[in-house]
JSON list of C-alpha atoms and ligand atoms in Angstrom, two decimals:
[
{"chain": "C", "resi": 1, "resn": "MET", "atom": "CA", "xyz": [-3.63, -11.25, 2.69]},
{"chain": "C", "resi": 2, "resn": "LEU", "atom": "CA", "xyz": [-3.03, -8.34, 0.38]},
{"chain": "C", "resi": 3, "resn": "TRP", "atom": "CA", "xyz": [-1.36, -5.53, 2.27]},
{"chain": "C", "resi": 4, "resn": "ASP", "atom": "CA", "xyz": [-1.54, -1.84, 1.57]},
{"chain": "C", "resi": 5, "resn": "ILE", "atom": "CA", "xyz": [1.56, 0.01, 2.84]},
{"chain": "C", "resi": 6, "resn": "ASP", "atom": "CA", "xyz": [0.96, 3.67, 3.69]},
{"chain": "C", "resi": 7, "resn": "GLY", "atom": "CA", "xyz": [-1.29, 4.07, 6.71]},
{"chain": "C", "resi": 8, "resn": "THR", "atom": "CA", "xyz": [-1.62, 0.29, 7.07]},
{"chain": "C", "resi": 9, "resn": "ILE", "atom": "CA", "xyz": [1.91, -1.05, 7.63]},
{"chain": "C", "resi": 10, "resn": "LEU", "atom": "CA", "xyz": [3.68, 2.22, 8.26]},
{"chain": "C", "resi": 11, "resn": "ARG", "atom": "CA", "xyz": [3.29, 5.96, 8.29]},
{"chain": "C", "resi": 12, "resn": "ALA", "atom": "CA", "xyz": [5.85, 7.64, 6.06]},
{"chain": "C", "resi": 13, "resn": "LYS", "atom": "CA", "xyz": [5.08, 10.95, 7.82]},
{"chain": "C", "resi": 14, "resn": "GLY", "atom": "CA", "xyz": [5.82, 13.01, 4.73]},
{"chain": "C", "resi": 15, "resn": "ALA", "atom": "CA", "xyz": [8.98, 11.13, 3.70]},
{"chain": "C", "resi": 16, "resn": "GLY", "atom": "CA", "xyz": [7.48, 10.22, 0.33]},
{"chain": "C", "resi": 17, "resn": "ARG", "atom": "CA", "xyz": [6.20, 13.73, -0.28]},
{"chain": "C", "resi": 18, "resn": "ARG", "atom": "CA", "xyz": [9.56, 15.29, 0.63]},
{"chain": "C", "resi": 19, "resn": "ALA", "atom": "CA", "xyz": [11.38, 12.85, -1.65]},
{"chain": "C", "resi": 20, "resn": "MET", "atom": "CA", "xyz": [9.01, 13.62, -4.55]},
{"chain": "C", "resi": 21, "resn": "ASN", "atom": "CA", "xyz": [9.44, 17.36, -4.01]},
{"chain": "C", "resi": 22, "resn": "GLN", "atom": "CA", "xyz": [13.23, 16.98, -3.97]},
{"chain": "C", "resi": 23, "resn": "ALA", "atom": "CA", "xyz": [13.17, 14.87, -7.12]},
{"chain": "C", "resi": 24, "resn": "PHE", "atom": "CA", "xyz": [10.88, 17.32, -8.92]},
{"chain": "C", "resi": 25, "resn": "ALA", "atom": "CA", "xyz": [13.08, 20.28, -7.92]},
{"chain": "C", "resi": 26, "resn": "GLU", "atom": "CA", "xyz": [16.17, 18.39, -9.07]},
{"chain": "C", "resi": 27, "resn": "THR", "atom": "CA", "xyz": [14.63, 17.35, -12.39]},
{"chain": "C", "resi": 28, "resn": "PHE", "atom": "CA", "xyz": [12.65, 20.48, -13.29]},
{"chain": "C", "resi": 29, "resn": "GLY", "atom": "CA", "xyz": [13.83, 23.23, -10.93]},
{"chain": "C", "resi": 30, "resn": "ILE", "atom": "CA", "xyz": [10.34, 23.63, -9.41]},
{"chain": "C", "resi": 31, "resn": "GLU", "atom": "CA", "xyz": [9.97, 23.57, -5.62]},
{"chain": "C", "resi": 32, "resn": "GLY", "atom": "CA", "xyz": [7.04, 22.24, -3.60]},
{"chain": "C", "resi": 33, "resn": "ALA", "atom": "CA", "xyz": [5.22, 20.65, -6.55]},
{"chain": "C", "resi": 34, "resn": "PHE", "atom": "CA", "xyz": [3.72, 17.89, -4.38]},
{"chain": "C", "resi": 35, "resn": "ASP", "atom": "CA", "xyz": [2.80, 20.09, -1.39]},
{"chain": "C", "resi": 36, "resn": "ASP", "atom": "CA", "xyz": [-0.96, 20.08, -2.04]},
{"chain": "C", "resi": 37, "resn": "VAL", "atom": "CA", "xyz": [-1.35, 16.68, -3.68]},
{"chain": "C", "resi": 38, "resn": "VAL", "atom": "CA", "xyz": [-3.74, 14.24, -1.97]},
{"chain": "C", "resi": 39, "resn": "MET", "atom": "CA", "xyz": [-1.88, 10.91, -1.81]},
{"chain": "C", "resi": 40, "resn": "HIS", "atom": "CA", "xyz": [-3.93, 8.76, 0.59]},
{"chain": "C", "resi": 41, "resn": "GLY", "atom": "CA", "xyz": [-5.16, 5.60, -1.07]},
{"chain": "C", "resi": 42, "resn": "ARG", "atom": "CA", "xyz": [-3.99, 6.77, -4.47]},
{"chain": "C", "resi": 43, "resn": "ILE", "atom": "CA", "xyz": [-1.73, 5.35, -7.17]},
{"chain": "C", "resi": 44, "resn": "ASP", "atom": "CA", "xyz": [1.72, 6.99, -7.40]},
{"chain": "C", "resi": 45, "resn": "LEU", "atom": "CA", "xyz": [1.84, 7.35, -11.18]},
{"chain": "C", "resi": 46, "resn": "ASP", "atom": "CA", "xyz": [-1.68, 8.79, -11.19]},
{"chain": "C", "resi": 47, "resn": "PHE", "atom": "CA", "xyz": [-0.90, 11.82, -9.08]},
{"chain": "C", "resi": 48, "resn": "ILE", "atom": "CA", "xyz": [2.61, 12.12, -10.53]},
{"chain": "C", "resi": 49, "resn": "ALA", "atom": "CA", "xyz": [1.01, 12.42, -13.99]},
{"chain": "C", "resi": 50, "resn": "GLU", "atom": "CA", "xyz": [-1.30, 15.15, -12.61]},
{"chain": "C", "resi": 51, "resn": "VAL", "atom": "CA", "xyz": [1.63, 17.10, -11.20]},
{"chain": "C", "resi": 52, "resn": "PHE", "atom": "CA", "xyz": [3.51, 16.76, -14.50]},
{"chain": "C", "resi": 53, "resn": "ALA", "atom": "CA", "xyz": [0.44, 18.09, -16.35]},
{"chain": "C", "resi": 54, "resn": "ASP", "atom": "CA", "xyz": [-0.14, 20.94, -13.86]},
{"chain": "C", "resi": 55, "resn": "HIS", "atom": "CA", "xyz": [3.42, 22.18, -14.30]},
{"chain": "C", "resi": 56, "resn": "GLU", "atom": "CA", "xyz": [3.51, 21.39, -18.02]},
{"chain": "C", "resi": 57, "resn": "VAL", "atom": "CA", "xyz": [6.83, 19.54, -17.74]},
{"chain": "C", "resi": 58, "resn": "ASP", "atom": "CA", "xyz": [8.19, 17.02, -20.22]},
{"chain": "C", "resi": 59, "resn": "LYS", "atom": "CA", "xyz": [6.56, 13.60, -19.70]},
{"chain": "C", "resi": 60, "resn": "ARG", "atom": "CA", "xyz": [9.59, 11.95, -21.27]},
{"chain": "C", "resi": 61, "resn": "LYS", "atom": "CA", "xyz": [11.52, 12.90, -18.13]},
{"chain": "C", "resi": 62, "resn": "LEU", "atom": "CA", "xyz": [9.43, 10.57, -15.97]},
{"chain": "C", "resi": 63, "resn": "GLU", "atom": "CA", "xyz": [12.24, 8.02, -15.67]},
{"chain": "C", "resi": 64, "resn": "ASP", "atom": "CA", "xyz": [14.71, 10.75, -14.63]},
{"chain": "C", "resi": 65, "resn": "PHE", "atom": "CA", "xyz": [12.21, 11.98, -12.05]},
{"chain": "C", "resi": 66, "resn": "LEU", "atom": "CA", "xyz": [11.65, 8.46, -10.68]},
{"chain": "C", "resi": 67, "resn": "PHE", "atom": "CA", "xyz": [15.38, 7.78, -10.34]},
{"chain": "C", "resi": 68, "resn": "ALA", "atom": "CA", "xyz": [15.77, 11.08, -8.48]},
{"chain": "C", "resi": 69, "resn": "TYR", "atom": "CA", "xyz": [12.79, 10.08, -6.30]},
{"chain": "C", "resi": 70, "resn": "TYR", "atom": "CA", "xyz": [14.34, 6.72, -5.39]},
{"chain": "C", "resi": 71, "resn": "ARG", "atom": "CA", "xyz": [17.62, 8.42, -4.48]},
{"chain": "C", "resi": 72, "resn": "ALA", "atom": "CA", "xyz": [15.84, 11.00, -2.31]},
{"chain": "C", "resi": 73, "resn": "LEU", "atom": "CA", "xyz": [13.59, 8.37, -0.74]},
{"chain": "C", "resi": 74, "resn": "GLN", "atom": "CA", "xyz": [16.62, 6.30, 0.29]},
{"chain": "C", "resi": 75, "resn": "LYS", "atom": "CA", "xyz": [17.67, 9.27, 2.43]},
{"chain": "C", "resi": 76, "resn": "GLU", "atom": "CA", "xyz": [14.20, 10.26, 3.66]},
{"chain": "C", "resi": 77, "resn": "ALA", "atom": "CA", "xyz": [12.67, 6.86, 4.40]},
{"chain": "C", "resi": 78, "resn": "THR", "atom": "CA", "xyz": [14.58, 6.10, 7.57]},
{"chain": "C", "resi": 79, "resn": "PRO", "atom": "CA", "xyz": [13.13, 4.40, 10.66]},
{"chain": "C", "resi": 80, "resn": "GLU", "atom": "CA", "xyz": [13.54, 7.73, 12.49]},
{"chain": "C", "resi": 81, "resn": "ASN", "atom": "CA", "xyz": [11.51, 9.64, 9.89]},
{"chain": "C", "resi": 82, "resn": "MET", "atom": "CA", "xyz": [8.70, 7.08, 9.63]},
{"chain": "C", "resi": 83, "resn": "GLU", "atom": "CA", "xyz": [6.52, 5.08, 12.00]},
{"chain": "C", "resi": 84, "resn": "LEU", "atom": "CA", "xyz": [5.95, 1.34, 11.93]},
{"chain": "C", "resi": 85, "resn": "LEU", "atom": "CA", "xyz": [2.31, 0.88, 12.91]},
{"chain": "C", "resi": 86, "resn": "PRO", "atom": "CA", "xyz": [1.48, -1.11, 16.06]},
{"chain": "C", "resi": 87, "resn": "GLY", "atom": "CA", "xyz": [0.80, -4.84, 15.78]},
{"chain": "C", "resi": 88, "resn": "VAL", "atom": "CA", "xyz": [1.83, -5.12, 12.13]},
{"chain": "C", "resi": 89, "resn": "VAL", "atom": "CA", "xyz": [4.88, -7.33, 12.63]},
{"chain": "C", "resi": 90, "resn": "ASP", "atom": "CA", "xyz": [2.99, -9.64, 15.00]},
{"chain": "C", "resi": 91, "resn": "VAL", "atom": "CA", "xyz": [0.19, -10.09, 12.47]},
{"chain": "C", "resi": 92, "resn": "LEU", "atom": "CA", "xyz": [2.66, -10.78, 9.63]},
{"chain": "C", "resi": 93, "resn": "GLN", "atom": "CA", "xyz": [4.53, -13.33, 11.75]},
{"chain": "C", "resi": 94, "resn": "GLU", "atom": "CA", "xyz": [1.33, -14.99, 12.92]},
{"chain": "C", "resi": 95, "resn": "ALA", "atom": "CA", "xyz": [0.07, -15.22, 9.33]},
{"chain": "C", "resi": 96, "resn": "GLU", "atom": "CA", "xyz": [3.30, -16.94, 8.31]},
{"chain": "C", "resi": 97, "resn": "ARG", "atom": "CA", "xyz": [3.19, -19.24, 11.32]},
{"chain": "C", "resi": 98, "resn": "ARG", "atom": "CA", "xyz": [-0.33, -20.43, 10.46]},
{"chain": "C", "resi": 99, "resn": "GLY", "atom": "CA", "xyz": [0.80, -21.75, 7.11]},
{"chain": "C", "resi": 100, "resn": "TYR", "atom": "CA", "xyz": [-2.56, -21.33, 5.36]},
{"chain": "C", "resi": 101, "resn": "LEU", "atom": "CA", "xyz": [-2.23, -17.56, 5.06]},
{"chain": "C", "resi": 102, "resn": "TYR", "atom": "CA", "xyz": [-0.06, -15.94, 2.41]},
{"chain": "C", "resi": 103, "resn": "ASN", "atom": "CA", "xyz": [1.23, -12.37, 2.58]},
{"chain": "C", "resi": 104, "resn": "ALA", "atom": "CA", "xyz": [1.51, -10.21, -0.51]},
{"chain": "C", "resi": 105, "resn": "LEU", "atom": "CA", "xyz": [1.60, -6.51, -1.21]},
{"chain": "C", "resi": 106, "resn": "GLY", "atom": "CA", "xyz": [-1.17, -4.65, -2.98]},
{"chain": "C", "resi": 107, "resn": "THR", "atom": "CA", "xyz": [0.00, -1.05, -3.07]},
{"chain": "C", "resi": 108, "resn": "GLY", "atom": "CA", "xyz": [-0.33, 2.09, -5.14]},
{"chain": "C", "resi": 109, "resn": "ASN", "atom": "CA", "xyz": [3.39, 2.67, -4.62]},
{"chain": "C", "resi": 110, "resn": "VAL", "atom": "CA", "xyz": [5.85, 2.04, -7.42]},
{"chain": "C", "resi": 111, "resn": "GLU", "atom": "CA", "xyz": [7.72, -1.13, -6.46]},
{"chain": "C", "resi": 112, "resn": "VAL", "atom": "CA", "xyz": [11.14, 0.42, -5.84]},
{"chain": "C", "resi": 113, "resn": "GLY", "atom": "CA", "xyz": [9.56, 3.05, -3.57]},
{"chain": "C", "resi": 114, "resn": "ALA", "atom": "CA", "xyz": [7.56, 0.40, -1.70]},
{"chain": "C", "resi": 115, "resn": "ARG", "atom": "CA", "xyz": [10.66, -1.74, -1.16]},
{"chain": "C", "resi": 116, "resn": "ILE", "atom": "CA", "xyz": [12.69, 1.24, 0.11]},
{"chain": "C", "resi": 117, "resn": "LYS", "atom": "CA", "xyz": [10.02, 2.12, 2.69]},
{"chain": "C", "resi": 118, "resn": "LEU", "atom": "CA", "xyz": [9.62, -1.49, 3.86]},
{"chain": "C", "resi": 119, "resn": "ASP", "atom": "CA", "xyz": [13.37, -2.00, 4.04]},
{"chain": "C", "resi": 120, "resn": "ALA", "atom": "CA", "xyz": [13.62, 0.70, 6.72]},
{"chain": "C", "resi": 121, "resn": "PHE", "atom": "CA", "xyz": [11.86, -1.74, 9.07]},
{"chain": "C", "resi": 122, "resn": "ASP", "atom": "CA", "xyz": [13.28, -4.92, 7.52]},
{"chain": "C", "resi": 123, "resn": "LEU", "atom": "CA", "xyz": [9.85, -6.07, 6.30]},
{"chain": "C", "resi": 124, "resn": "ASN", "atom": "CA", "xyz": [10.57, -7.05, 2.70]},
{"chain": "C", "resi": 125, "resn": "HIS", "atom": "CA", "xyz": [11.12, -10.71, 3.62]},
{"chain": "C", "resi": 126, "resn": "PHE", "atom": "CA", "xyz": [7.40, -10.97, 4.48]},
{"chain": "C", "resi": 127, "resn": "PHE", "atom": "CA", "xyz": [6.46, -10.00, 0.93]},
{"chain": "C", "resi": 128, "resn": "PRO", "atom": "CA", "xyz": [8.10, -12.12, -1.75]},
{"chain": "C", "resi": 129, "resn": "VAL", "atom": "CA", "xyz": [5.43, -10.98, -4.18]},
{"chain": "C", "resi": 130, "resn": "GLY", "atom": "CA", "xyz": [2.93, -8.21, -4.77]},
{"chain": "C", "resi": 131, "resn": "GLY", "atom": "CA", "xyz": [1.10, -5.88, -7.09]},
{"chain": "C", "resi": 132, "resn": "PHE", "atom": "CA", "xyz": [2.42, -2.36, -7.48]},
{"chain": "C", "resi": 133, "resn": "CYS", "atom": "CA", "xyz": [1.85, 0.78, -9.46]},
{"chain": "C", "resi": 134, "resn": "GLU", "atom": "CA", "xyz": [3.28, 0.12, -12.91]},
{"chain": "C", "resi": 135, "resn": "ARG", "atom": "CA", "xyz": [1.27, 2.71, -14.82]},
{"chain": "C", "resi": 136, "resn": "PRO", "atom": "CA", "xyz": [-1.57, 5.11, -14.05]},
{"chain": "C", "resi": 137, "resn": "ALA", "atom": "CA", "xyz": [-4.39, 2.76, -13.10]},
{"chain": "C", "resi": 138, "resn": "HIS", "atom": "CA", "xyz": [-7.35, 2.22, -10.83]},
{"chain": "C", "resi": 139, "resn": "ARG", "atom": "CA", "xyz": [-6.62, 0.78, -7.43]},
{"chain": "C", "resi": 140, "resn": "TYR", "atom": "CA", "xyz": [-8.67, -2.35, -8.16]},
{"chain": "C", "resi": 141, "resn": "GLU", "atom": "CA", "xyz": [-6.44, -3.04, -11.18]},
{"chain": "C", "resi": 142, "resn": "VAL", "atom": "CA", "xyz": [-3.37, -2.92, -8.95]},
{"chain": "C", "resi": 143, "resn": "LEU", "atom": "CA", "xyz": [-5.04, -5.35, -6.52]},
{"chain": "C", "resi": 144, "resn": "ASP", "atom": "CA", "xyz": [-6.18, -7.60, -9.35]},
{"chain": "C", "resi": 145, "resn": "ASN", "atom": "CA", "xyz": [-2.60, -7.78, -10.59]},
{"chain": "C", "resi": 146, "resn": "ALA", "atom": "CA", "xyz": [-1.43, -8.48, -7.02]},
{"chain": "C", "resi": 147, "resn": "ILE", "atom": "CA", "xyz": [-3.79, -11.47, -6.84]},
{"chain": "C", "resi": 148, "resn": "GLU", "atom": "CA", "xyz": [-2.50, -12.81, -10.17]},
{"chain": "C", "resi": 149, "resn": "GLN", "atom": "CA", "xyz": [1.12, -12.40, -9.04]},
{"chain": "C", "resi": 150, "resn": "ALA", "atom": "CA", "xyz": [0.37, -14.15, -5.73]},
{"chain": "C", "resi": 151, "resn": "LYS", "atom": "CA", "xyz": [-1.38, -17.05, -7.50]},
{"chain": "C", "resi": 152, "resn": "ALA", "atom": "CA", "xyz": [1.65, -17.53, -9.75]},
{"chain": "C", "resi": 153, "resn": "TYR", "atom": "CA", "xyz": [4.19, -17.19, -6.95]},
{"chain": "C", "resi": 154, "resn": "TYR", "atom": "CA", "xyz": [2.46, -19.41, -4.39]},
{"chain": "C", "resi": 155, "resn": "GLY", "atom": "CA", "xyz": [1.01, -21.82, -6.96]},
{"chain": "C", "resi": 156, "resn": "ILE", "atom": "CA", "xyz": [-2.45, -21.53, -5.42]},
{"chain": "C", "resi": 157, "resn": "GLU", "atom": "CA", "xyz": [-5.68, -20.67, -7.23]},
{"chain": "C", "resi": 158, "resn": "PHE", "atom": "CA", "xyz": [-7.00, -18.16, -4.65]},
{"chain": "C", "resi": 159, "resn": "ALA", "atom": "CA", "xyz": [-10.76, -17.64, -5.07]},
{"chain": "C", "resi": 160, "resn": "PRO", "atom": "CA", "xyz": [-12.05, -14.08, -4.53]},
{"chain": "C", "resi": 161, "resn": "ARG", "atom": "CA", "xyz": [-13.49, -15.05, -1.13]},
{"chain": "C", "resi": 162, "resn": "ASP", "atom": "CA", "xyz": [-10.05, -16.31, -0.06]},
{"chain": "C", "resi": 163, "resn": "VAL", "atom": "CA", "xyz": [-8.48, -12.90, -0.66]},
{"chain": "C", "resi": 164, "resn": "ILE", "atom": "CA", "xyz": [-8.34, -10.40, 2.20]},
{"chain": "C", "resi": 165, "resn": "VAL", "atom": "CA", "xyz": [-7.33, -6.84, 1.43]},
{"chain": "C", "resi": 166, "resn": "ILE", "atom": "CA", "xyz": [-5.91, -4.93, 4.41]},
{"chain": "C", "resi": 167, "resn": "GLY", "atom": "CA", "xyz": [-6.03, -1.18, 3.96]},
{"chain": "C", "resi": 168, "resn": "ASP", "atom": "CA", "xyz": [-6.60, 2.15, 5.66]},
{"chain": "C", "resi": 169, "resn": "THR", "atom": "CA", "xyz": [-8.78, 4.13, 3.27]},
{"chain": "C", "resi": 170, "resn": "VAL", "atom": "CA", "xyz": [-12.22, 4.13, 1.70]},
{"chain": "C", "resi": 171, "resn": "ARG", "atom": "CA", "xyz": [-10.42, 3.61, -1.62]},
{"chain": "C", "resi": 172, "resn": "ASP", "atom": "CA", "xyz": [-9.11, 0.23, -0.40]},
{"chain": "C", "resi": 173, "resn": "ILE", "atom": "CA", "xyz": [-12.66, -0.82, 0.53]},
{"chain": "C", "resi": 174, "resn": "GLU", "atom": "CA", "xyz": [-14.06, 0.28, -2.82]},
{"chain": "C", "resi": 175, "resn": "ALA", "atom": "CA", "xyz": [-11.32, -1.52, -4.76]},
{"chain": "C", "resi": 176, "resn": "ALA", "atom": "CA", "xyz": [-11.93, -4.74, -2.80]},
{"chain": "C", "resi": 177, "resn": "ARG", "atom": "CA", "xyz": [-15.69, -4.51, -3.43]},
{"chain": "C", "resi": 178, "resn": "LYS", "atom": "CA", "xyz": [-15.09, -4.11, -7.13]},
{"chain": "C", "resi": 179, "resn": "LEU", "atom": "CA", "xyz": [-13.12, -7.37, -7.14]},
{"chain": "C", "resi": 180, "resn": "LYS", "atom": "CA", "xyz": [-15.58, -9.12, -4.79]},
{"chain": "C", "resi": 181, "resn": "VAL", "atom": "CA", "xyz": [-12.80, -9.92, -2.34]},
{"chain": "C", "resi": 182, "resn": "ARG", "atom": "CA", "xyz": [-12.97, -9.36, 1.40]},
{"chain": "C", "resi": 183, "resn": "VAL", "atom": "CA", "xyz": [-11.55, -6.32, 3.11]},
{"chain": "C", "resi": 184, "resn": "VAL", "atom": "CA", "xyz": [-10.26, -5.51, 6.57]},
{"chain": "C", "resi": 185, "resn": "ALA", "atom": "CA", "xyz": [-10.03, -1.78, 7.24]},
{"chain": "C", "resi": 186, "resn": "VAL", "atom": "CA", "xyz": [-7.68, -0.35, 9.85]},
{"chain": "C", "resi": 187, "resn": "ALA", "atom": "CA", "xyz": [-8.17, 3.19, 11.13]},
{"chain": "C", "resi": 188, "resn": "THR", "atom": "CA", "xyz": [-4.45, 3.96, 11.33]},
{"chain": "C", "resi": 189, "resn": "GLY", "atom": "CA", "xyz": [-4.10, 6.10, 8.25]},
{"chain": "C", "resi": 190, "resn": "GLY", "atom": "CA", "xyz": [-5.97, 8.02, 5.62]},
{"chain": "C", "resi": 191, "resn": "SER", "atom": "CA", "xyz": [-9.61, 7.59, 6.66]},
{"chain": "C", "resi": 192, "resn": "ARG", "atom": "CA", "xyz": [-11.21, 8.04, 10.06]},
{"chain": "C", "resi": 193, "resn": "TYR", "atom": "CA", "xyz": [-12.88, 5.11, 11.85]},
{"chain": "C", "resi": 194, "resn": "GLU", "atom": "CA", "xyz": [-16.42, 6.48, 11.34]},
{"chain": "C", "resi": 195, "resn": "GLU", "atom": "CA", "xyz": [-15.77, 7.14, 7.68]},
{"chain": "C", "resi": 196, "resn": "LEU", "atom": "CA", "xyz": [-14.48, 3.59, 7.16]},
{"chain": "C", "resi": 197, "resn": "ALA", "atom": "CA", "xyz": [-17.45, 2.20, 9.09]},
{"chain": "C", "resi": 198, "resn": "ALA", "atom": "CA", "xyz": [-19.84, 4.01, 6.77]},
{"chain": "C", "resi": 199, "resn": "HIS", "atom": "CA", "xyz": [-18.34, 2.05, 3.85]},
{"chain": "C", "resi": 200, "resn": "GLN", "atom": "CA", "xyz": [-18.92, -1.27, 5.62]},
{"chain": "C", "resi": 201, "resn": "PRO", "atom": "CA", "xyz": [-15.67, -3.21, 5.39]},
{"chain": "C", "resi": 202, "resn": "ASP", "atom": "CA", "xyz": [-15.99, -6.90, 6.33]},
{"chain": "C", "resi": 203, "resn": "LEU", "atom": "CA", "xyz": [-14.03, -6.14, 9.48]},
{"chain": "C", "resi": 204, "resn": "LEU", "atom": "CA", "xyz": [-13.04, -2.77, 10.92]},
{"chain": "C", "resi": 205, "resn": "LEU", "atom": "CA", "xyz": [-10.25, -2.44, 13.46]},
{"chain": "C", "resi": 206, "resn": "PRO", "atom": "CA", "xyz": [-8.87, 0.64, 15.22]},
{"chain": "C", "resi": 207, "resn": "ASP", "atom": "CA", "xyz": [-5.39, -0.84, 14.63]},
{"chain": "C", "resi": 208, "resn": "LEU", "atom": "CA", "xyz": [-3.61, -4.16, 14.21]},
{"chain": "C", "resi": 209, "resn": "LEU", "atom": "CA", "xyz": [-3.03, -4.61, 17.92]},
{"chain": "C", "resi": 210, "resn": "GLU", "atom": "CA", "xyz": [-6.47, -6.24, 17.66]},
{"chain": "C", "resi": 211, "resn": "GLN", "atom": "CA", "xyz": [-4.80, -9.40, 16.45]},
{"chain": "C", "resi": 212, "resn": "ALA", "atom": "CA", "xyz": [-7.15, -11.72, 18.33]},
{"chain": "C", "resi": 213, "resn": "ARG", "atom": "CA", "xyz": [-10.21, -10.22, 16.63]},
{"chain": "C", "resi": 214, "resn": "LEU", "atom": "CA", "xyz": [-8.54, -10.35, 13.24]},
{"chain": "C", "resi": 215, "resn": "PHE", "atom": "CA", "xyz": [-7.61, -14.02, 13.43]},
{"chain": "C", "resi": 216, "resn": "ALA", "atom": "CA", "xyz": [-10.93, -14.99, 15.01]},
{"chain": "C", "resi": 217, "resn": "TRP", "atom": "CA", "xyz": [-12.69, -13.34, 12.06]},
{"chain": "C", "resi": 218, "resn": "ILE", "atom": "CA", "xyz": [-10.40, -15.11, 9.57]},
{"chain": "C", "resi": 219, "resn": "GLU", "atom": "CA", "xyz": [-11.06, -18.50, 11.19]},
{"chain": "C", "resi": 220, "resn": "GLU", "atom": "CA", "xyz": [-14.79, -17.90, 11.28]},
{"chain": "C", "resi": 221, "resn": "HIS", "atom": "CA", "xyz": [-14.82, -17.16, 7.56]},
{"chain": "C", "resi": 222, "resn": "ALA", "atom": "CA", "xyz": [-12.25, -19.75, 6.47]},
{"chain": "C", "resi": 223, "resn": "SER", "atom": "CA", "xyz": [-14.82, -22.52, 6.49]},
{"chain": "C", "resi": 224, "resn": "ALA", "atom": "CA", "xyz": [-17.91, -20.43, 5.64]},
{"chain": "A", "resi": 301, "resn": "MG", "atom": "MG1", "xyz": [-2.93, 3.32, 2.52]}
]
């Protein structure tokens, strides 16, 4: 199971945006640079590159910006500032308990940022491996890398039909389709239920409290 983070596992409720704004102000002296940036379902370094271009700042300062972002995110990404989405921990635990399911991350976040957010709710132990944003890329490339990393880590040759992407946006569905893997959409984040339904995920859930439906669907397709 390849997990998206924002809108699927947790809601950062602006913590990431505030941290990026702080880091940009610290690095370049410009306030509010990320105020109007659409982030849902997108790759961090993609929209960061856009903001750098819009403000014509020095691309060579990307590392400085990222370090400032991690520092700011450490302060912003607290359990009080964010929301762990309902049912997530139960699904992660149940997946581990079943033994034949393997959790991994497939996120547009840079890895350090992803780990900081997950650490707020002590979730990193569920995800020994994952695919992250390492450079500006398409979402399907991030997921493809996640699958390769998971194969290497778990020592299992997962076929496309064995891979289940869990995500909250139309972009997650499109990326999964591109890779011919299956996709469970949850309407807890960036896209509304009707909008997700229109893009026909393999399974659509209002949230992950619907654990029984999720595992029934997995079992039904495990032997198909
Ligand atoms: Mg998301």
